[in-house]
N, CA, C and O of each residue as an XYZ file, in Angstrom:
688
protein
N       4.561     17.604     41.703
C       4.864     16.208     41.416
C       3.664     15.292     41.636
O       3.425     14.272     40.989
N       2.975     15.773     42.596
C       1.472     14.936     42.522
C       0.820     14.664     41.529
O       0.927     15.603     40.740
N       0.007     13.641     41.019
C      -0.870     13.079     39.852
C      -2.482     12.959     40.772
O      -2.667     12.498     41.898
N      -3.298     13.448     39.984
C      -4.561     13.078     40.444
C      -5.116     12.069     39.707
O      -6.215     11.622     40.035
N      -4.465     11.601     38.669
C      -4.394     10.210     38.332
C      -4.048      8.991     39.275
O      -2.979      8.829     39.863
N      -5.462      7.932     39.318
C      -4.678      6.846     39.987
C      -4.704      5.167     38.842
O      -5.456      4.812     37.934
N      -3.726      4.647     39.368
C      -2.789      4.005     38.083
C      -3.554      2.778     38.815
O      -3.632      2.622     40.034
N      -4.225      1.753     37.585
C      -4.960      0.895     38.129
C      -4.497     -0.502     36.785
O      -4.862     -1.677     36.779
N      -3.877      0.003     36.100
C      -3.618     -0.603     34.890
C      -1.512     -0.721     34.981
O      -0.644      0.150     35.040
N      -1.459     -2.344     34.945
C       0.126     -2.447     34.988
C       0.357     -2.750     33.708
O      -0.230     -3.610     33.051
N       1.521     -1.788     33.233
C       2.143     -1.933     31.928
C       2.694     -3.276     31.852
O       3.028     -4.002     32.789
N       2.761     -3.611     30.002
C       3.421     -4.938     29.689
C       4.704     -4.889     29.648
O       5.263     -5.973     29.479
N       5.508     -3.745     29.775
C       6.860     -3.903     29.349
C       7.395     -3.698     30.595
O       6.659     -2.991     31.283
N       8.635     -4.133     31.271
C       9.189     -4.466     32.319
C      10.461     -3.523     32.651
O      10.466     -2.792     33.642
N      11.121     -3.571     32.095
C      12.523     -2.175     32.366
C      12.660     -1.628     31.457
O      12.296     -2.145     30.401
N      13.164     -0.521     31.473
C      13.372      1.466     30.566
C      14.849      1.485     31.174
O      15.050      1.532     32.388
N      15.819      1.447     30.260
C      16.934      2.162     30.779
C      17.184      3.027     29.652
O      17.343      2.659     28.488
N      17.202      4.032     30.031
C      17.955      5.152     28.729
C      18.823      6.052     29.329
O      18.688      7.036     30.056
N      19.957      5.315     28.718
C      21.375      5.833     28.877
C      22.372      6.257     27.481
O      22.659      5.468     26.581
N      22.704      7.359     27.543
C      23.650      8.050     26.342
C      25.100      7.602     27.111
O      25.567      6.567     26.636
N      25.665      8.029     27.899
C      26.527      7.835     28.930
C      26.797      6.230     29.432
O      26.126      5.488     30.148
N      28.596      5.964     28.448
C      28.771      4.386     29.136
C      29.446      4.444     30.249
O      30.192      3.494     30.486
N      29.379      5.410     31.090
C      30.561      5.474     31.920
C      29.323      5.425     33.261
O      28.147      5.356     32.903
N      29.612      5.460     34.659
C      28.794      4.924     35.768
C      28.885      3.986     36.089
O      28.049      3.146     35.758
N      30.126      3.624     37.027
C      30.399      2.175     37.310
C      29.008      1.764     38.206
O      28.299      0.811     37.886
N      28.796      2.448     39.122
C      27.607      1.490     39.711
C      26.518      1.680     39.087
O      25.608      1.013     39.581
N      26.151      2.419     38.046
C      24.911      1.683     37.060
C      25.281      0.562     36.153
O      24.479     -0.326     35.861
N      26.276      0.601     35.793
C      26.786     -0.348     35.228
C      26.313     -1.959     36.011
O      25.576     -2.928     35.823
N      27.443     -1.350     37.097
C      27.223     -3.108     37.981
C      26.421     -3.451     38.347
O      26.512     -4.606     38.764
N      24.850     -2.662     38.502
C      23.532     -2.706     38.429
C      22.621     -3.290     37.334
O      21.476     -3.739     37.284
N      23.382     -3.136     36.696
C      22.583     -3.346     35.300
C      23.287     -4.839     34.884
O      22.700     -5.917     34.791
N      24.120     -4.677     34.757
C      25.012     -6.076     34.801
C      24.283     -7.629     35.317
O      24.035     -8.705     34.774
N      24.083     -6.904     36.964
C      23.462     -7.809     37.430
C      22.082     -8.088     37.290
O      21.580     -9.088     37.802
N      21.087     -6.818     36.268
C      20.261     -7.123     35.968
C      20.064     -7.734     34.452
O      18.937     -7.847     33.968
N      20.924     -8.011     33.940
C      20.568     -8.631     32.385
C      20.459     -9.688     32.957
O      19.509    -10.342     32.526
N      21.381    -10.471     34.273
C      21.795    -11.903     34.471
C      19.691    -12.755     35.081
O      19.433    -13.920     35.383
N      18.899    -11.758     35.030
C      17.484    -11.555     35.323
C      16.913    -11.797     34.314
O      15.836    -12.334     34.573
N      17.141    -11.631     32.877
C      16.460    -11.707     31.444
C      15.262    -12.909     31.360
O      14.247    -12.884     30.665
N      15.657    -13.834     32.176
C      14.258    -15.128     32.464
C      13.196    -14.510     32.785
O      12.113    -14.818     32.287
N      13.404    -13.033     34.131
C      12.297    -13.038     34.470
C      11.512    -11.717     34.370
O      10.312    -11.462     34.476
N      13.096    -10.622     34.020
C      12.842     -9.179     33.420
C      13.313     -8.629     32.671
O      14.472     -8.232     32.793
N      12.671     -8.437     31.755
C      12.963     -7.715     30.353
C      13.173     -6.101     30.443
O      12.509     -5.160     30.879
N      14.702     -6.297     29.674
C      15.212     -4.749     30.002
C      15.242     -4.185     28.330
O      15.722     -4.814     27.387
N      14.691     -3.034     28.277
C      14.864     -2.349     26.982
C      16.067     -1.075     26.787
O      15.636     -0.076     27.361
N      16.904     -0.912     26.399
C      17.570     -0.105     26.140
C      17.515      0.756     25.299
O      18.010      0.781     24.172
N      16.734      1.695     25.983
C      16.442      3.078     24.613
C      17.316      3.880     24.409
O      17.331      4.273     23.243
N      18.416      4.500     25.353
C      19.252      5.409     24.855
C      20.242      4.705     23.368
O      20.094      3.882     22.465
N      21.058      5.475     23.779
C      22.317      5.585     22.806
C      23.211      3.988     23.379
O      23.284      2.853     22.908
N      23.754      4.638     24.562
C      24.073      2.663     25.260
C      23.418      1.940     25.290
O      22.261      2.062     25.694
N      24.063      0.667     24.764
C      23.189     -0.550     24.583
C      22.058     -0.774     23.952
O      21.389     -1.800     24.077
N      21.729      0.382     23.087
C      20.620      0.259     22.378
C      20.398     -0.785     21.843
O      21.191     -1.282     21.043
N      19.014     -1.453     22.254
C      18.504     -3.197     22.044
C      17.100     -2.974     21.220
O      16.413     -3.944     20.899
N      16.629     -1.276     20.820
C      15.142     -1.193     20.618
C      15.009     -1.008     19.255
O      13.846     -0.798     18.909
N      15.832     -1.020     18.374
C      16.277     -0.338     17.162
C      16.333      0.995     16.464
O      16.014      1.259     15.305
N      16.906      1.952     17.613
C      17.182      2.895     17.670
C      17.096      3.971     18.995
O      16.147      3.799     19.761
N      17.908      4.902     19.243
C      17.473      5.899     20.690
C      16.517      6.668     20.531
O      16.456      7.462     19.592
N      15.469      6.522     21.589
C      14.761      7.211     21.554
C      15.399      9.094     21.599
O      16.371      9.603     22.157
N      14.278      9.677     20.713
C      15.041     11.203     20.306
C      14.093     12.044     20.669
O      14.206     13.207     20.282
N      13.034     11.699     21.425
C      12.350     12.507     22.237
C      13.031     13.540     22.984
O      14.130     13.388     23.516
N      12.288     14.669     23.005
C      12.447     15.771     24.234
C      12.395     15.013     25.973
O      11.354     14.707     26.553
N      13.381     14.897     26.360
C      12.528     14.752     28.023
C      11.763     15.133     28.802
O      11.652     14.659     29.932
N      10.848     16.401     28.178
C       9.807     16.749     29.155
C       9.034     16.758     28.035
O       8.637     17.923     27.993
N       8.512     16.100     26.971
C       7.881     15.996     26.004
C       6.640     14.739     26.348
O       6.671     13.714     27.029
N       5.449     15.475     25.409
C       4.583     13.804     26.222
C       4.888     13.034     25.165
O       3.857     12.452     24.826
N       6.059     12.656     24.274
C       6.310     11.520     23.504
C       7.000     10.139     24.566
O       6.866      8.926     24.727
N       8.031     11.667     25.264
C       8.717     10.968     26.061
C       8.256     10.195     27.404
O       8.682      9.200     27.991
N       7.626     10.734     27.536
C       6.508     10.458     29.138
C       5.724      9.219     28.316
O       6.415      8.200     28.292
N       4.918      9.139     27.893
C       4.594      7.982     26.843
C       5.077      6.786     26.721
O       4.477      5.740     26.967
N       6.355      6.926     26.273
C       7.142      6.035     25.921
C       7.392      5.097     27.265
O       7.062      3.929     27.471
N       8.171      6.146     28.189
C       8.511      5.781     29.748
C       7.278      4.925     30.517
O       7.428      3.966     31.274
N       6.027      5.552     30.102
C       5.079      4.777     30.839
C       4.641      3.503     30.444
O       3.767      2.917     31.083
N       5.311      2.898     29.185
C       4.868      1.706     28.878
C       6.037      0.556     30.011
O       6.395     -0.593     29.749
N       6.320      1.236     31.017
C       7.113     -0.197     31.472
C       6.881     -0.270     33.382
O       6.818      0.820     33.951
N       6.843     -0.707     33.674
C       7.318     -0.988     34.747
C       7.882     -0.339     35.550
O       7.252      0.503     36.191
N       9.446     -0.570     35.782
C      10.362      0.029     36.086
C      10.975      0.725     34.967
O      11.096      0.268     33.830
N      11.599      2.612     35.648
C      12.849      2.736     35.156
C      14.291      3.047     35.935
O      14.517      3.525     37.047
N      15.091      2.612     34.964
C      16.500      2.971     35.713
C      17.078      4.301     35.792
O      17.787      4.757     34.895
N      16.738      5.030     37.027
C      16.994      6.401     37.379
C      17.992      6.730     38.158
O      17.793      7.340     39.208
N      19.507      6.281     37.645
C      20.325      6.533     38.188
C      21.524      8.086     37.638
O      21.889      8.407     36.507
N      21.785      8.625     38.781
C      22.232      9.885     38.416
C      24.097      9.380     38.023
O      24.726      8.344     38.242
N      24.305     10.128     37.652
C      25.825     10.415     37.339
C      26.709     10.388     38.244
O      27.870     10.040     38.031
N      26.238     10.772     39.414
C      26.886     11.189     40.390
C      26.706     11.093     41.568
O      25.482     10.970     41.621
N      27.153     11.055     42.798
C      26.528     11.054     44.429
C      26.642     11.940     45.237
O      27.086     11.590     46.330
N      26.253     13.618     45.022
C      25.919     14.493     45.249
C      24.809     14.402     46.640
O      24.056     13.478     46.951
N      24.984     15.419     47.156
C      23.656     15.426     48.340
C      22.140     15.854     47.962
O      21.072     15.244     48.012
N      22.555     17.361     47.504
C      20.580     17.443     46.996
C      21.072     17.750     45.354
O      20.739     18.801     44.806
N      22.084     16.472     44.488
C      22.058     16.357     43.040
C      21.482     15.476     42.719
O      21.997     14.378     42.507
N      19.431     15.914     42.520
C      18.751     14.987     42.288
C      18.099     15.634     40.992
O      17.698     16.783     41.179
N      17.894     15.066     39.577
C      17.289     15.413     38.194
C      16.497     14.862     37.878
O      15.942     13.919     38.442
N      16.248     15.419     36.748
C      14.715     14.682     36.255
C      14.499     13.433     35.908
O      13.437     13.080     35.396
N      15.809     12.369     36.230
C      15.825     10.964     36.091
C      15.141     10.527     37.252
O      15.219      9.302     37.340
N      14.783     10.817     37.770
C      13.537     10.187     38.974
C      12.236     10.822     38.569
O      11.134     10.274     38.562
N      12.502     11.955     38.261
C      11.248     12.955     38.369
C      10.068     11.923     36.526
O       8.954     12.286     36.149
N      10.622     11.151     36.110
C      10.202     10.533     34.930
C       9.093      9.763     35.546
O       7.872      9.897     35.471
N       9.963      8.795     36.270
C       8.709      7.758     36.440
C       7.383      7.957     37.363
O       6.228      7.539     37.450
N       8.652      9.235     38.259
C       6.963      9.395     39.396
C       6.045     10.493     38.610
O       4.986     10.930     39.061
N       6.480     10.774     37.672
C       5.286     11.390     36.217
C       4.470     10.271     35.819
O       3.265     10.517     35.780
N       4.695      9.538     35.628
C       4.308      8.278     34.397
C       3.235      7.022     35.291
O       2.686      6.002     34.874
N       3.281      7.890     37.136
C       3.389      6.234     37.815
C       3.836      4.846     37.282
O       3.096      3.902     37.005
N       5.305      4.910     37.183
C       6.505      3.766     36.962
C       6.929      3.945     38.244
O       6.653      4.833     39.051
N       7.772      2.806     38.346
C       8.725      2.674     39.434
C      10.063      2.945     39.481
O      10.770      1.960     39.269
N      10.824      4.323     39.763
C      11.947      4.642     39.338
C      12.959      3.417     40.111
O      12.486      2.707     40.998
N      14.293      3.288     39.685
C      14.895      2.465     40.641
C      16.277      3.301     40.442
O      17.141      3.481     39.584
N      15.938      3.713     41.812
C      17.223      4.953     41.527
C      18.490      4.871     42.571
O      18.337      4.264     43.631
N      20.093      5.667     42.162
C      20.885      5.916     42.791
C      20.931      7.141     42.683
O      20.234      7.698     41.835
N      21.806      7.891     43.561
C      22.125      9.545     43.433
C      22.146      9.730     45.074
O      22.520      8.977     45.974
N      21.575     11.079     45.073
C      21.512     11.902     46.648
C      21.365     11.290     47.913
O      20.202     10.967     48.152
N      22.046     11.076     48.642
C      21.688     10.307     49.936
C      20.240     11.285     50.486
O      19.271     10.764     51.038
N      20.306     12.082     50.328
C      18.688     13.079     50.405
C      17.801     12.799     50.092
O      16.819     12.969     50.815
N      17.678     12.107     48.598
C      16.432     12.092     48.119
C      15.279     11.479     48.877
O      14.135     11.564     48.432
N      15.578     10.806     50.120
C      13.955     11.221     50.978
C      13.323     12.269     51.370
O      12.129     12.545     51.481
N      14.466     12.917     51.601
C      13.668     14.418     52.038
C      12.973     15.171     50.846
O      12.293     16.122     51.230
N      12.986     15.001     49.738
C      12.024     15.318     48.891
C      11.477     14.366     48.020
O      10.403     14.874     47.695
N      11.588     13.169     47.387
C      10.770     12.054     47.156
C      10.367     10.972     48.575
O      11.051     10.525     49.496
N       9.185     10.865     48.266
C       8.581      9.556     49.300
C       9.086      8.174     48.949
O       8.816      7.527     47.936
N      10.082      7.739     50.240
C      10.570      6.547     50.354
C       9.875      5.456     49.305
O      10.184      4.714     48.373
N       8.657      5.890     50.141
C       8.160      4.692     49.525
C       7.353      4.423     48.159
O       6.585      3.504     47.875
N       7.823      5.625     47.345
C       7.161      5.507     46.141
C       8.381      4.985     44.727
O       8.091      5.007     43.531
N       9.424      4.650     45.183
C      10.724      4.531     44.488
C      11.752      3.464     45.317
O      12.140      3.588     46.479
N      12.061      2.414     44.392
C      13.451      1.478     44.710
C      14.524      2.541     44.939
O      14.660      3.295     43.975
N      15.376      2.799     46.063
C      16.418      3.533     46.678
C      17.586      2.727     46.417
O      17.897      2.241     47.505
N      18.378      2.344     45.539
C      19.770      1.756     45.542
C      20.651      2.523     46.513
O      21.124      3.566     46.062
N      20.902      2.259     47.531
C      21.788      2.168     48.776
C      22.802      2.661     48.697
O      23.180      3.737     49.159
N      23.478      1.706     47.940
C      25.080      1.989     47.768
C      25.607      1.048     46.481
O      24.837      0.967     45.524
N      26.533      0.531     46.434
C      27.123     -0.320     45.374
C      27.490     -1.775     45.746
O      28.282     -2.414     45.053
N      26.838     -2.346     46.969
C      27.194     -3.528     47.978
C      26.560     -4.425     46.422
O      25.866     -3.859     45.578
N      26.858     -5.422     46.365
C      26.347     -6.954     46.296
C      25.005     -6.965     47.102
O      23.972     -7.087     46.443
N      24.936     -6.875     48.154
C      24.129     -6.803     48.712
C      22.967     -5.999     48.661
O      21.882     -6.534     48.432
N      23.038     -5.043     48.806
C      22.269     -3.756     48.136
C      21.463     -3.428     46.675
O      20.546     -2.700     46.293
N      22.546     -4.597     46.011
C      22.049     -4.535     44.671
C      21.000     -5.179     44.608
O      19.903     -4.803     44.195
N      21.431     -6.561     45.177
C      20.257     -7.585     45.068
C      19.205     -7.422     45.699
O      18.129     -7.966     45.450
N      19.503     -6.449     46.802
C      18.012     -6.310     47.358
C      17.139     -5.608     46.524
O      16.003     -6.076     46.445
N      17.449     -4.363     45.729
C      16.739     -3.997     45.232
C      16.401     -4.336     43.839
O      15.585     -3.692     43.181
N      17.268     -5.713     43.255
C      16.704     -6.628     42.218
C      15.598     -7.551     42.508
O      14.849     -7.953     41.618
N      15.464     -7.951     43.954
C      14.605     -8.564     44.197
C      13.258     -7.962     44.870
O      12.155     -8.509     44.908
N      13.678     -6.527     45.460
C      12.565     -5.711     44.726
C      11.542     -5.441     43.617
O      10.354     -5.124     43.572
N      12.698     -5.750     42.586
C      11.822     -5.430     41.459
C      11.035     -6.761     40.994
O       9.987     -6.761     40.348
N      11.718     -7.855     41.430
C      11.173     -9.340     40.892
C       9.705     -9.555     42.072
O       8.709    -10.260     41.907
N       9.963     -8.909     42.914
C       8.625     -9.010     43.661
C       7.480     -7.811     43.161
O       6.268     -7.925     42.979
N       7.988     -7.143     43.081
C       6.518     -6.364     41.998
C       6.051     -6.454     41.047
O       5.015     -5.914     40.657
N       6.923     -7.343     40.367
C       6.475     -7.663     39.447
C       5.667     -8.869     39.567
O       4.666     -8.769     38.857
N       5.727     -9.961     40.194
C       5.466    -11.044     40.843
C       3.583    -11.298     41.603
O       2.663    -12.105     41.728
N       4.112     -9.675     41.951
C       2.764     -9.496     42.689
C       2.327     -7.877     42.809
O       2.537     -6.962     43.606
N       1.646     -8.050     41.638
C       1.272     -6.691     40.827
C       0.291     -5.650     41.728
O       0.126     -4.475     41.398
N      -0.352     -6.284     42.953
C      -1.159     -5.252     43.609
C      -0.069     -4.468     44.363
O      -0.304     -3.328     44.762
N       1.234     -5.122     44.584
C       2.013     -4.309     45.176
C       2.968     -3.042     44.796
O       3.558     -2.124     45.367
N       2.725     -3.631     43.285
C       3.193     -2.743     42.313
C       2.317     -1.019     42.188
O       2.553      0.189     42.149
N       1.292     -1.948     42.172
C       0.180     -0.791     42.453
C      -0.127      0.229     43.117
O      -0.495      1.368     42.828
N       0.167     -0.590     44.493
C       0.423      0.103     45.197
C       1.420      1.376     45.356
O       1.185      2.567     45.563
N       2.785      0.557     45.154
C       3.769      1.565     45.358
C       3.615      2.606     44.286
O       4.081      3.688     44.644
N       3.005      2.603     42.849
C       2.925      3.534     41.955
C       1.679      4.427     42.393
O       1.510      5.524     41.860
N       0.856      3.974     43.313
C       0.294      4.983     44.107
C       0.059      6.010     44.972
O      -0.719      6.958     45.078
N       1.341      5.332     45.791
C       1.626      6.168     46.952
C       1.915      7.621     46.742
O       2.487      7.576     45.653
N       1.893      8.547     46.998
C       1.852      9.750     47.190
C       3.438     10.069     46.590
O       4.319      9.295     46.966
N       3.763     11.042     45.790
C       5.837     11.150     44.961
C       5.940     12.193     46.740
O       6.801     11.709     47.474
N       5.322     13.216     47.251
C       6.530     13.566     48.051
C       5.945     13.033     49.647
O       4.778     12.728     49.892
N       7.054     13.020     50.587
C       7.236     12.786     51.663
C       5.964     13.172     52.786
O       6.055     14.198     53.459
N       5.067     12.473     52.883
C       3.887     12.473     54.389
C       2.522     13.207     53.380
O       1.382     13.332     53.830
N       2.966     13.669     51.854
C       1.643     14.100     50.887
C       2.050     15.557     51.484
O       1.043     16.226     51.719
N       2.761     15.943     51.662
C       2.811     16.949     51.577
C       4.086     17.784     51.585
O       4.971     17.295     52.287
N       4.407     18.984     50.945
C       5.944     19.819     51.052
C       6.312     20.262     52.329
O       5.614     21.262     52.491
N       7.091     20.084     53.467
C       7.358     20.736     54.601
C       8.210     22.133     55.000
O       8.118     23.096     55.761
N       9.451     21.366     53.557
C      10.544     22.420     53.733
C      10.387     23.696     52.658
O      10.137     23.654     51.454
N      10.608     24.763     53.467
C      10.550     25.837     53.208
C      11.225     26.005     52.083
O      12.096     25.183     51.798
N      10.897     27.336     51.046
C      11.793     27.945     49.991
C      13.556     28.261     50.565
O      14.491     28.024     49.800
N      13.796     28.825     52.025
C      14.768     28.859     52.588
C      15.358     27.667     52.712
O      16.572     27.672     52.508
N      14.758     26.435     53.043
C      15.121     25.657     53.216
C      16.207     25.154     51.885
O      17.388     24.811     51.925
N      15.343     25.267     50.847
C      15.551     24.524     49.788
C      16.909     25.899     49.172
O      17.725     25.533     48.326
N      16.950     26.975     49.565
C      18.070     28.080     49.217
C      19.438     27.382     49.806
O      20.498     26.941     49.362
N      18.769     27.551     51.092
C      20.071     27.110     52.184
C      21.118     25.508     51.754
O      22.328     25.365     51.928
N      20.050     24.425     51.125
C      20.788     23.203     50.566
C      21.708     23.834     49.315
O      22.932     23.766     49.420
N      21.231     24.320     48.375
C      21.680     24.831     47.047
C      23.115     25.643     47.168
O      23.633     26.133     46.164
C-alpha cells in the first residue's frame, strides 16, 4: 500500500462518490448532509446513483483508467456496505492509491491496518460524527498544506506491517 510517490500537487476537483448501490442508510445520511455543502464542496457522482457526470464511470477498479479518474479529486467517499470487523475493500484501498483522502465508514478495525491518520474515519451515524468529519473535509480543503499533509502520511499504521500472516488468518 505504500507509494514512493510524494503528492505535492492538490487536485481541482473536490468529491468522488461512486456508488451503483442506493441502499446504505448511513452513506446516504452522509451524503445528504454533504450536498447541503455544494457552496463550498463539489460532489461528483460517478457511479450508477446519482449520476451528475454524464454517465458511470465503466472502468475496471483496479484499472489505471480508474485510479486516474479517482485521483482527480480530493476526497473520496469510501464507505462499505456494511459494519463488519476486519470487512474492509478496496473502497479505501482507492484513494490511499491515488494519495486522495478516503472518507470512510466500515470496520471498527480499520486502524489496525490503515493509518489513522491518513483517512477521515466516520465514527458512527451521530449528527455529530457526521459533521465532524464534514468539517474535516471543509478544513482541508481550506488549508491545503494540511491536505498535503494527510495525503502524505504513511497508508499503514507506525510505516510499517506488525501483524503477522497468523494474525491476519486468525481475524478471517
Amino acid at each position: 500500500l505504500e507509494s514512493a510517490n510524494f503528492q505535492n500537487i492538490i487536485p481541482n476537483k473536490d468529491v468522488c462518490v461512486i456508488i451503483s448501490n442506493p441502499g446504505g442508510g448511513i452513506r446516504n445520511k452522509f451524503l445528504n448532509k454533504l450536498e447541503k455543502l455544494k457552496k463550498y464542496l463539489s460532489v461528483d457522482y460517478a457511479g450508477r446513483y446519482k449520476n451528475n457526470i454524464g454517465g458511470a464511470i465503466t472502468h475496471n477498479y483496479n484499472s489505471k483508467e480508474f485510479l486516474d479518474f479517482v485521483s482527480q479529486y480530493k476526497f473520496i467517499i469510501s464507505m462499505e456496505n456494511s459494519r463488519e470487523d476486519t470487512y474492509i475493500t478496496e473502497k479505501i484501498i482507492h484513494g490511499l492509491l491515488v494519495k486522495t483522502v478516503p472518507v470512510y465508514w466500515g470496520s471498527q478495525n480499520v486502524e489496525d491496518y490503515i493509518n489513522k491518520e491518513r483517512f477521515i474515519d466516520l465514527k458512527s451515524d451521530t449528527d455529530s460524527d457526521i459533521n465532524k468529519s464534514l468539517s474535516m473535509m471543509l478544513n482541508l480543503k481550506k488549508f491545503p498544506h494540511n491536505w498535503l499533509n494527510m495525503v502524505n502520511q504513511p497508508n499503514i499504521p507506525n510505516n510499517k506491517l506488525t501483524r503477522t500472516i497468523d494474525d491476519i488468518l486468525s481475524d478471517i
